[in-house]
Coordinates of C-alpha atoms in Angstrom, one line a residue:
X614 CA -87.6 -95.9 -80.0
X615 CA -91.3 -95.6 -80.4
X616 CA -92.8 -93.4 -83.2
X617 CA -94.8 -90.3 -82.6
X618 CA -98.0 -91.1 -80.7
X619 CA -101.1 -89.0 -81.3
X620 CA -102.2 -87.2 -78.2
X621 CA -105.6 -85.7 -77.3
X622 CA -106.0 -82.0 -77.3
X623 CA -109.0 -79.8 -76.5
X624 CA -110.9 -79.1 -79.7
X625 CA -109.7 -75.5 -80.1
X626 CA -106.1 -76.4 -79.6
X627 CA -106.4 -79.3 -82.0
X628 CA -107.9 -77.1 -84.7
X629 CA -105.2 -74.5 -84.2
X630 CA -102.5 -77.1 -84.6
X631 CA -104.2 -78.5 -87.7
X632 CA -104.6 -75.0 -89.1
X633 CA -101.0 -74.1 -88.5
X634 CA -99.7 -77.1 -90.3
X635 CA -101.9 -76.5 -93.3
X636 CA -101.0 -72.7 -93.5
X637 CA -97.3 -73.5 -93.4
X638 CA -97.8 -76.1 -96.2
X639 CA -99.9 -73.7 -98.2
X640 CA -97.1 -71.1 -98.0
X641 CA -94.5 -73.7 -99.2
X642 CA -96.7 -74.6 -102.1
X643 CA -97.2 -70.9 -103.0
X644 CA -93.4 -70.4 -103.0
X645 CA -92.9 -73.3 -105.5
X646 CA -95.8 -72.1 -107.8
X647 CA -94.3 -68.6 -107.9
X648 CA -90.7 -70.0 -108.6
X649 CA -92.0 -72.4 -111.2
X650 CA -93.8 -69.6 -113.0
X651 CA -90.7 -67.5 -113.1
X652 CA -88.6 -70.5 -114.3
X653 CA -91.0 -71.4 -117.1
X654 CA -91.3 -67.9 -118.3
X655 CA -87.5 -67.4 -118.3
X656 CA -87.0 -70.6 -120.2
X657 CA -89.7 -70.2 -122.8
X658 CA -90.8 -66.6 -122.8
X659 CA -94.3 -67.8 -123.5
X660 CA -97.3 -66.5 -121.6
X661 CA -99.3 -69.6 -122.8
X662 CA -96.7 -72.0 -121.2
X663 CA -96.9 -69.9 -118.0
X664 CA -100.8 -70.0 -118.0
X665 CA -100.9 -73.8 -118.5
X666 CA -99.3 -74.3 -115.0
X667 CA -102.5 -72.8 -113.5
X668 CA -104.7 -75.0 -115.7
X669 CA -102.8 -78.2 -114.7
X670 CA -103.1 -77.0 -111.0
X671 CA -106.9 -76.7 -111.1
X672 CA -108.1 -79.2 -113.7
X673 CA -107.3 -82.5 -111.8
X674 CA -109.1 -81.2 -108.7
X675 CA -112.2 -80.4 -110.7
X676 CA -112.2 -83.8 -112.4
X677 CA -111.3 -85.9 -109.3
X678 CA -113.4 -84.1 -106.7
X679 CA -116.3 -86.6 -106.9
X680 CA -113.9 -89.5 -106.4
X681 CA -112.2 -87.6 -103.5
X682 CA -115.5 -87.0 -101.8
X683 CA -116.3 -90.7 -101.7
X684 CA -112.8 -91.5 -100.4
X685 CA -113.1 -88.9 -97.6
X686 CA -116.4 -90.3 -96.4
X687 CA -115.2 -93.9 -96.4
X688 CA -111.7 -93.6 -94.9
X689 CA -110.0 -92.0 -91.9
X690 CA -109.8 -88.3 -92.8
X691 CA -106.7 -87.5 -90.8
X692 CA -104.8 -90.3 -92.5
X693 CA -106.1 -89.1 -95.9
X694 CA -104.7 -85.6 -95.2
X695 CA -101.4 -87.2 -94.2
X696 CA -101.4 -89.2 -97.5
X697 CA -102.3 -86.1 -99.5
X698 CA -99.4 -84.1 -98.0
X699 CA -97.0 -87.0 -98.4
X700 CA -98.0 -87.5 -102.1
X701 CA -97.6 -83.8 -102.8
X702 CA -94.3 -83.8 -101.0
X703 CA -93.0 -86.8 -103.0
X704 CA -94.1 -85.1 -106.2
X705 CA -92.0 -82.1 -105.2
X706 CA -89.0 -84.3 -104.5
X707 CA -89.3 -85.8 -108.0
X708 CA -89.3 -82.2 -109.3
X709 CA -86.2 -81.5 -107.3
X710 CA -84.4 -84.6 -108.5
X711 CA -85.1 -83.7 -112.2
X712 CA -83.9 -80.1 -111.5
X713 CA -80.6 -81.2 -109.8
X714 CA -79.9 -83.7 -112.5
X715 CA -80.4 -81.0 -115.2
X716 CA -83.2 -83.0 -116.9
X717 CA -86.2 -80.8 -115.9
X718 CA -88.4 -80.2 -118.9
X719 CA -91.6 -78.3 -119.4
X720 CA -93.8 -81.4 -119.6
X721 CA -92.3 -82.7 -116.4
X722 CA -93.5 -79.6 -114.6
X723 CA -97.0 -79.9 -116.0
X724 CA -97.2 -83.6 -115.1
X725 CA -95.9 -83.1 -111.5
X726 CA -98.2 -80.1 -110.9
X727 CA -101.1 -82.3 -112.1
X728 CA -100.1 -85.2 -109.8
X729 CA -99.7 -82.8 -106.9
X730 CA -103.1 -81.3 -107.7
X731 CA -104.7 -84.8 -107.7
X732 CA -103.4 -85.4 -104.2
X733 CA -104.7 -82.0 -103.2
X734 CA -108.3 -82.9 -104.4
X735 CA -108.7 -84.9 -101.2
X736 CA -107.4 -82.0 -99.0
X737 CA -110.3 -79.6 -99.2
X738 CA -113.2 -82.0 -98.3
X739 CA -111.1 -83.7 -95.7
X740 CA -109.8 -80.5 -94.1
X741 CA -113.3 -79.0 -94.1
X742 CA -114.9 -82.1 -92.7
X743 CA -112.3 -82.4 -89.9
X744 CA -112.8 -78.8 -89.0
X745 CA -116.5 -79.5 -88.5
X746 CA -115.5 -82.3 -86.1
X747 CA -113.2 -80.2 -84.1
X748 CA -115.0 -76.9 -83.9
X749 CA -118.4 -76.3 -82.1
X750 CA -121.2 -75.3 -84.5
X751 CA -121.5 -71.8 -83.1
X752 CA -117.8 -71.1 -83.7
X753 CA -117.6 -72.4 -87.3
X754 CA -117.6 -68.8 -88.6
X755 CA -114.6 -67.9 -86.6
X756 CA -112.8 -71.1 -87.7
X757 CA -113.4 -70.4 -91.3
X758 CA -112.2 -66.8 -90.7
X759 CA -108.9 -68.3 -89.5
X760 CA -108.8 -70.5 -92.7
X761 CA -109.2 -67.3 -94.8
X762 CA -106.6 -65.6 -92.6
X763 CA -104.1 -68.3 -93.5
X764 CA -104.9 -67.8 -97.2
X765 CA -104.6 -64.0 -96.9
X766 CA -101.3 -64.2 -95.1
X767 CA -100.1 -66.5 -97.9
X768 CA -101.2 -64.0 -100.5
X769 CA -99.3 -61.2 -98.8
X770 CA -96.1 -63.0 -97.7
X771 CA -95.5 -65.5 -100.5
X772 CA -95.0 -62.9 -103.4
X773 CA -92.7 -60.8 -101.2
X774 CA -90.6 -63.8 -99.9
X775 CA -90.6 -65.6 -103.3
X776 CA -89.2 -62.6 -105.1
X777 CA -86.2 -62.5 -102.8
X778 CA -85.7 -66.3 -102.6
X779 CA -85.7 -66.8 -106.3
X780 CA -82.8 -64.4 -106.5
X781 CA -80.9 -65.8 -103.5
X782 CA -81.5 -69.6 -103.4
X783 CA -83.2 -70.2 -106.7
X784 CA -85.8 -72.8 -107.7
X785 CA -83.9 -75.7 -106.1
X786 CA -83.7 -74.0 -102.7
X787 CA -87.4 -73.1 -102.8
X788 CA -88.4 -76.7 -103.7
X789 CA -86.5 -78.0 -100.6
X790 CA -88.3 -75.4 -98.4
X791 CA -91.6 -76.7 -99.9
X792 CA -90.7 -80.3 -99.0
X793 CA -89.9 -79.2 -95.4
X794 CA -93.3 -77.5 -95.1
X795 CA -95.1 -80.7 -96.3
X796 CA -93.2 -82.6 -93.6
X797 CA -94.2 -80.0 -91.0
X798 CA -97.9 -80.4 -92.0
X799 CA -97.6 -84.2 -91.8
X800 CA -96.1 -83.9 -88.3
X801 CA -99.0 -81.8 -87.0
X802 CA -101.5 -84.2 -88.4
X803 CA -99.7 -87.2 -86.8
X804 CA -100.1 -85.4 -83.4
X805 CA -103.9 -85.4 -83.7
X806 CA -106.4 -88.1 -82.9
X807 CA -109.0 -86.9 -85.4
X808 CA -110.8 -89.8 -87.0
X809 CA -109.9 -92.2 -84.1
X810 CA -112.2 -90.8 -81.4
X811 CA -115.6 -91.8 -80.3
X812 CA -116.9 -88.9 -82.5
X813 CA -116.2 -90.7 -85.7
X814 CA -117.4 -94.0 -84.2
X815 CA -120.8 -92.4 -83.6
X816 CA -120.7 -91.0 -87.2
X817 CA -120.1 -94.4 -88.7
X818 CA -123.0 -95.7 -86.7
X819 CA -125.2 -93.0 -88.2
X820 CA -124.5 -94.2 -91.8
X821 CA -127.4 -96.2 -93.1
X822 CA -126.9 -99.8 -94.4
X823 CA -127.9 -98.7 -97.9
X824 CA -125.1 -96.0 -97.9
X825 CA -122.6 -98.6 -96.7
X826 CA -123.5 -101.0 -99.5
X827 CA -123.7 -98.4 -102.2
X828 CA -121.3 -98.9 -105.1
X829 CA -118.5 -96.5 -105.7
X830 CA -120.2 -94.8 -108.8
X831 CA -123.4 -94.4 -106.9
X832 CA -121.5 -92.8 -104.0
X833 CA -119.8 -90.5 -106.4
X834 CA -123.2 -89.2 -107.6
X835 CA -124.4 -88.8 -104.0
X836 CA -123.0 -85.4 -103.4
X837 CA -124.8 -83.9 -106.4
X838 CA -128.0 -85.8 -105.5
X839 CA -127.9 -84.5 -101.9
X840 CA -127.5 -80.9 -103.0
X841 CA -130.2 -81.0 -105.7
X842 CA -132.7 -82.3 -103.2
X843 CA -132.1 -79.2 -101.0
X844 CA -133.1 -76.1 -103.0
X845 CA -131.4 -73.7 -100.5
X846 CA -128.0 -75.4 -100.8
X847 CA -128.4 -75.7 -104.6
X848 CA -129.2 -72.0 -105.0
X849 CA -126.3 -71.1 -102.7
X850 CA -123.9 -73.3 -104.7
X851 CA -124.7 -71.7 -108.0
X852 CA -124.8 -68.2 -106.5
X853 CA -121.3 -68.7 -105.3
X854 CA -120.2 -70.3 -108.6
X855 CA -121.5 -67.3 -110.4
X856 CA -119.6 -65.0 -108.0
X857 CA -116.4 -67.1 -108.6
X858 CA -116.9 -66.7 -112.3
X859 CA -117.2 -62.9 -112.1
X860 CA -114.4 -62.6 -109.6
X861 CA -112.2 -64.8 -112.0
X862 CA -112.9 -62.4 -114.8
X863 CA -112.0 -59.4 -112.6
X864 CA -108.8 -61.2 -111.6
X865 CA -107.9 -62.0 -115.2
X866 CA -108.4 -58.4 -116.4
X867 CA -107.2 -56.2 -113.5
X868 CA -103.5 -56.8 -114.2
X869 CA -103.5 -55.7 -117.8
X870 CA -105.9 -52.9 -116.9
X871 CA -103.4 -51.5 -114.3
X872 CA -100.4 -52.0 -116.5
X873 CA -102.2 -50.1 -119.3
X874 CA -101.7 -46.8 -117.3
X875 CA -98.9 -47.5 -114.8
X876 CA -95.9 -49.7 -114.0
X877 CA -95.3 -53.1 -112.5
X878 CA -94.2 -51.8 -109.1
X879 CA -97.6 -50.0 -108.7
X880 CA -99.2 -53.3 -109.7
X881 CA -97.3 -55.1 -106.9
X882 CA -98.4 -52.4 -104.4
X883 CA -102.1 -52.9 -105.4
X884 CA -101.8 -56.7 -105.1
X885 CA -100.3 -56.2 -101.6
X886 CA -103.2 -53.9 -100.7
X887 CA -105.7 -56.5 -101.9
X888 CA -104.0 -59.1 -99.7
X889 CA -104.2 -56.7 -96.7
X890 CA -107.9 -56.4 -97.3
X891 CA -108.3 -60.2 -97.2
X892 CA -106.1 -60.3 -94.0
X893 CA -108.2 -57.7 -92.2
X894 CA -111.5 -59.3 -93.3
X895 CA -110.2 -62.7 -92.0
X896 CA -109.2 -61.2 -88.7
X897 CA -112.7 -59.6 -88.3
X898 CA -114.3 -62.9 -89.1
X899 CA -112.1 -64.8 -86.6
X900 CA -113.1 -62.4 -83.8
X901 CA -116.7 -61.8 -84.8
X902 CA -117.8 -65.0 -86.3
X903 CA -120.1 -63.3 -88.8
X904 CA -123.8 -62.4 -88.5
X905 CA -126.2 -64.8 -86.7
X906 CA -128.1 -65.2 -90.0
X907 CA -125.1 -66.4 -91.9
X908 CA -126.9 -66.0 -95.2
X909 CA -126.8 -62.3 -94.6
X910 CA -123.0 -62.6 -94.5
X911 CA -123.1 -64.0 -98.0
X912 CA -125.7 -61.9 -99.7
X913 CA -125.1 -58.6 -97.8
X914 CA -121.4 -58.6 -98.3
X915 CA -121.9 -59.9 -101.9
X916 CA -123.8 -56.7 -102.6
X917 CA -121.0 -54.6 -101.1
X918 CA -118.5 -56.6 -103.1
X919 CA -120.4 -55.6 -106.3
X920 CA -120.0 -51.9 -105.5
X921 CA -116.3 -52.5 -105.0
X922 CA -116.1 -54.1 -108.4
X923 CA -117.7 -51.0 -109.9
X924 CA -115.3 -48.8 -108.1
X925 CA -112.3 -50.6 -109.5
X926 CA -113.5 -49.8 -113.0
X927 CA -114.6 -46.3 -112.5
X928 CA -111.4 -44.6 -113.5
X929 CA -107.7 -45.3 -114.1
X930 CA -106.5 -44.1 -110.7
X931 CA -104.2 -45.8 -108.2
X932 CA -106.3 -44.7 -105.2
X933 CA -109.6 -45.6 -106.7
X934 CA -108.4 -49.1 -107.6
X935 CA -106.6 -49.5 -104.3
X936 CA -109.7 -48.7 -102.2
X937 CA -111.8 -51.0 -104.5
X938 CA -109.5 -54.0 -104.3
X939 CA -109.0 -53.6 -100.5
X940 CA -112.7 -53.5 -99.8
X941 CA -113.5 -56.2 -102.3
X942 CA -111.0 -58.6 -100.6
X943 CA -112.3 -57.7 -97.2
X944 CA -115.8 -58.6 -98.2
X945 CA -114.6 -61.9 -99.8
X946 CA -113.2 -63.1 -96.5
X947 CA -116.7 -62.6 -94.9
X948 CA -118.5 -64.1 -97.8
X949 CA -116.5 -67.3 -98.0
X950 CA -116.3 -67.8 -94.3
X951 CA -120.1 -67.4 -93.9
X952 CA -120.8 -69.6 -96.9
X953 CA -118.6 -72.5 -95.6
X954 CA -120.1 -72.2 -92.1
X955 CA -123.6 -72.7 -93.6
X956 CA -122.5 -75.8 -95.4
X957 CA -120.7 -77.2 -92.4
X958 CA -123.8 -76.7 -90.1
X959 CA -126.4 -78.0 -92.6
X960 CA -124.7 -81.1 -94.0
X961 CA -124.4 -84.2 -91.8
X962 CA -120.8 -84.9 -90.9
X963 CA -120.8 -88.5 -92.3
X964 CA -121.6 -87.3 -95.9
X965 CA -119.6 -84.0 -95.8
X966 CA -116.7 -85.5 -97.9
X967 CA -118.9 -86.2 -100.9
X968 CA -121.0 -83.0 -100.6
X969 CA -118.0 -80.7 -100.1
X970 CA -116.2 -82.4 -103.0
X971 CA -119.1 -81.6 -105.3
X972 CA -119.2 -78.0 -103.9
X973 CA -115.4 -77.7 -104.7
X974 CA -115.8 -79.1 -108.2
X975 CA -118.6 -76.7 -109.3
X976 CA -117.0 -73.7 -107.5
X977 CA -113.5 -74.3 -109.0
X978 CA -114.9 -75.2 -112.5
X979 CA -116.2 -71.6 -112.8
X980 CA -112.8 -70.0 -112.6
X981 CA -111.1 -71.6 -115.7
X982 CA -114.1 -70.6 -117.8
X983 CA -113.7 -67.0 -116.6
X984 CA -110.1 -66.9 -117.6
X985 CA -110.9 -68.4 -121.0
X986 CA -113.6 -65.8 -121.7
X987 CA -112.1 -62.7 -120.0
X988 CA -109.4 -62.0 -122.6
X989 CA -111.5 -62.4 -125.8
X990 CA -114.4 -60.3 -124.2
X991 CA -112.0 -57.5 -123.3
X992 CA -110.3 -57.5 -126.7
X993 CA -113.3 -57.9 -129.0
X994 CA -116.3 -56.5 -127.0
X995 CA -115.5 -54.1 -124.1
X996 CA -112.5 -52.2 -125.5
X997 CA -114.2 -51.6 -128.9
X998 CA -117.3 -50.3 -127.0
X999 CA -115.1 -47.7 -125.3
X1000 CA -113.4 -46.5 -128.4
X1001 CA -114.9 -43.2 -129.6
X1002 CA -114.8 -42.0 -133.2

């Protein structure tokens, strides 16, 4: 019996198949992260141990992004995505084996999360570059809207589903679901011919001899060099990094802020409302595609997002905060979709792996700093300023 043979699809159908596989895999990973967090907190009762899961999930991607970018530009992107999903799936199987044998320890979780994150460092630049190959330039805004839609659907559905599944099938059952979602994603990738068409043949021909002969270290630095030579992209990169930093601070502080005047069920409702805002914003972008001047989709909605941030902090009211987080997440879908469409249309496809990896590294590096600073600033600066004699 012959194995699965890749077949050709029209570009829109191929992208939708790719998108579906990645969304299903994303949901499976989200279920596992939620369940691991619950397991760690129940076992240790430590918020620090719980928070370290997030650190080990982000740090390897930040550190390895330059290496991942070189790999993505030098090898078949579809096969790299398959390898990334298989590596993350095997890591999850190791986690399951340790759990079933009653040997799972906290350091195992940190290590496995870090290994899975390392495989995931290839995923973003490869996925984004493949999307550029499959989707016509004028429809990149819509495609990125769909990507944000998948993230929004995950943000809404995963907490609801995970809360039930943790009680019914436990961590072990959720891990098996996660492995199944990885296999589904691999299956969709195996059905595509991305990276084996004349498109990539023409791309490889466009690479200069100097680029082909460049050493690995030189290639790692290429993404940063490419961006710094283009002031518009450099400004956009740091503008979005600053936005991610501020958004990270809001994300770190909003939960204790809400719990300071209400209960956890109200917090859950507000989180769901925020996810609904992201979902609606993603649907709008998928249908609309964003403004013709995509930079207006970044700066204009960034300004609107700032007003939403202000609304969240105006008063301790459910409805005020709910409207603020809903509109803020709606604008985020437009901002991120427009931003990524700019990068995909401005950066040549044969160097997108390295450039997008640098973009991911700087963008993601801002969030951990925000989480590190948010708590001390709130405790030692902002709260004392609000205390009246």
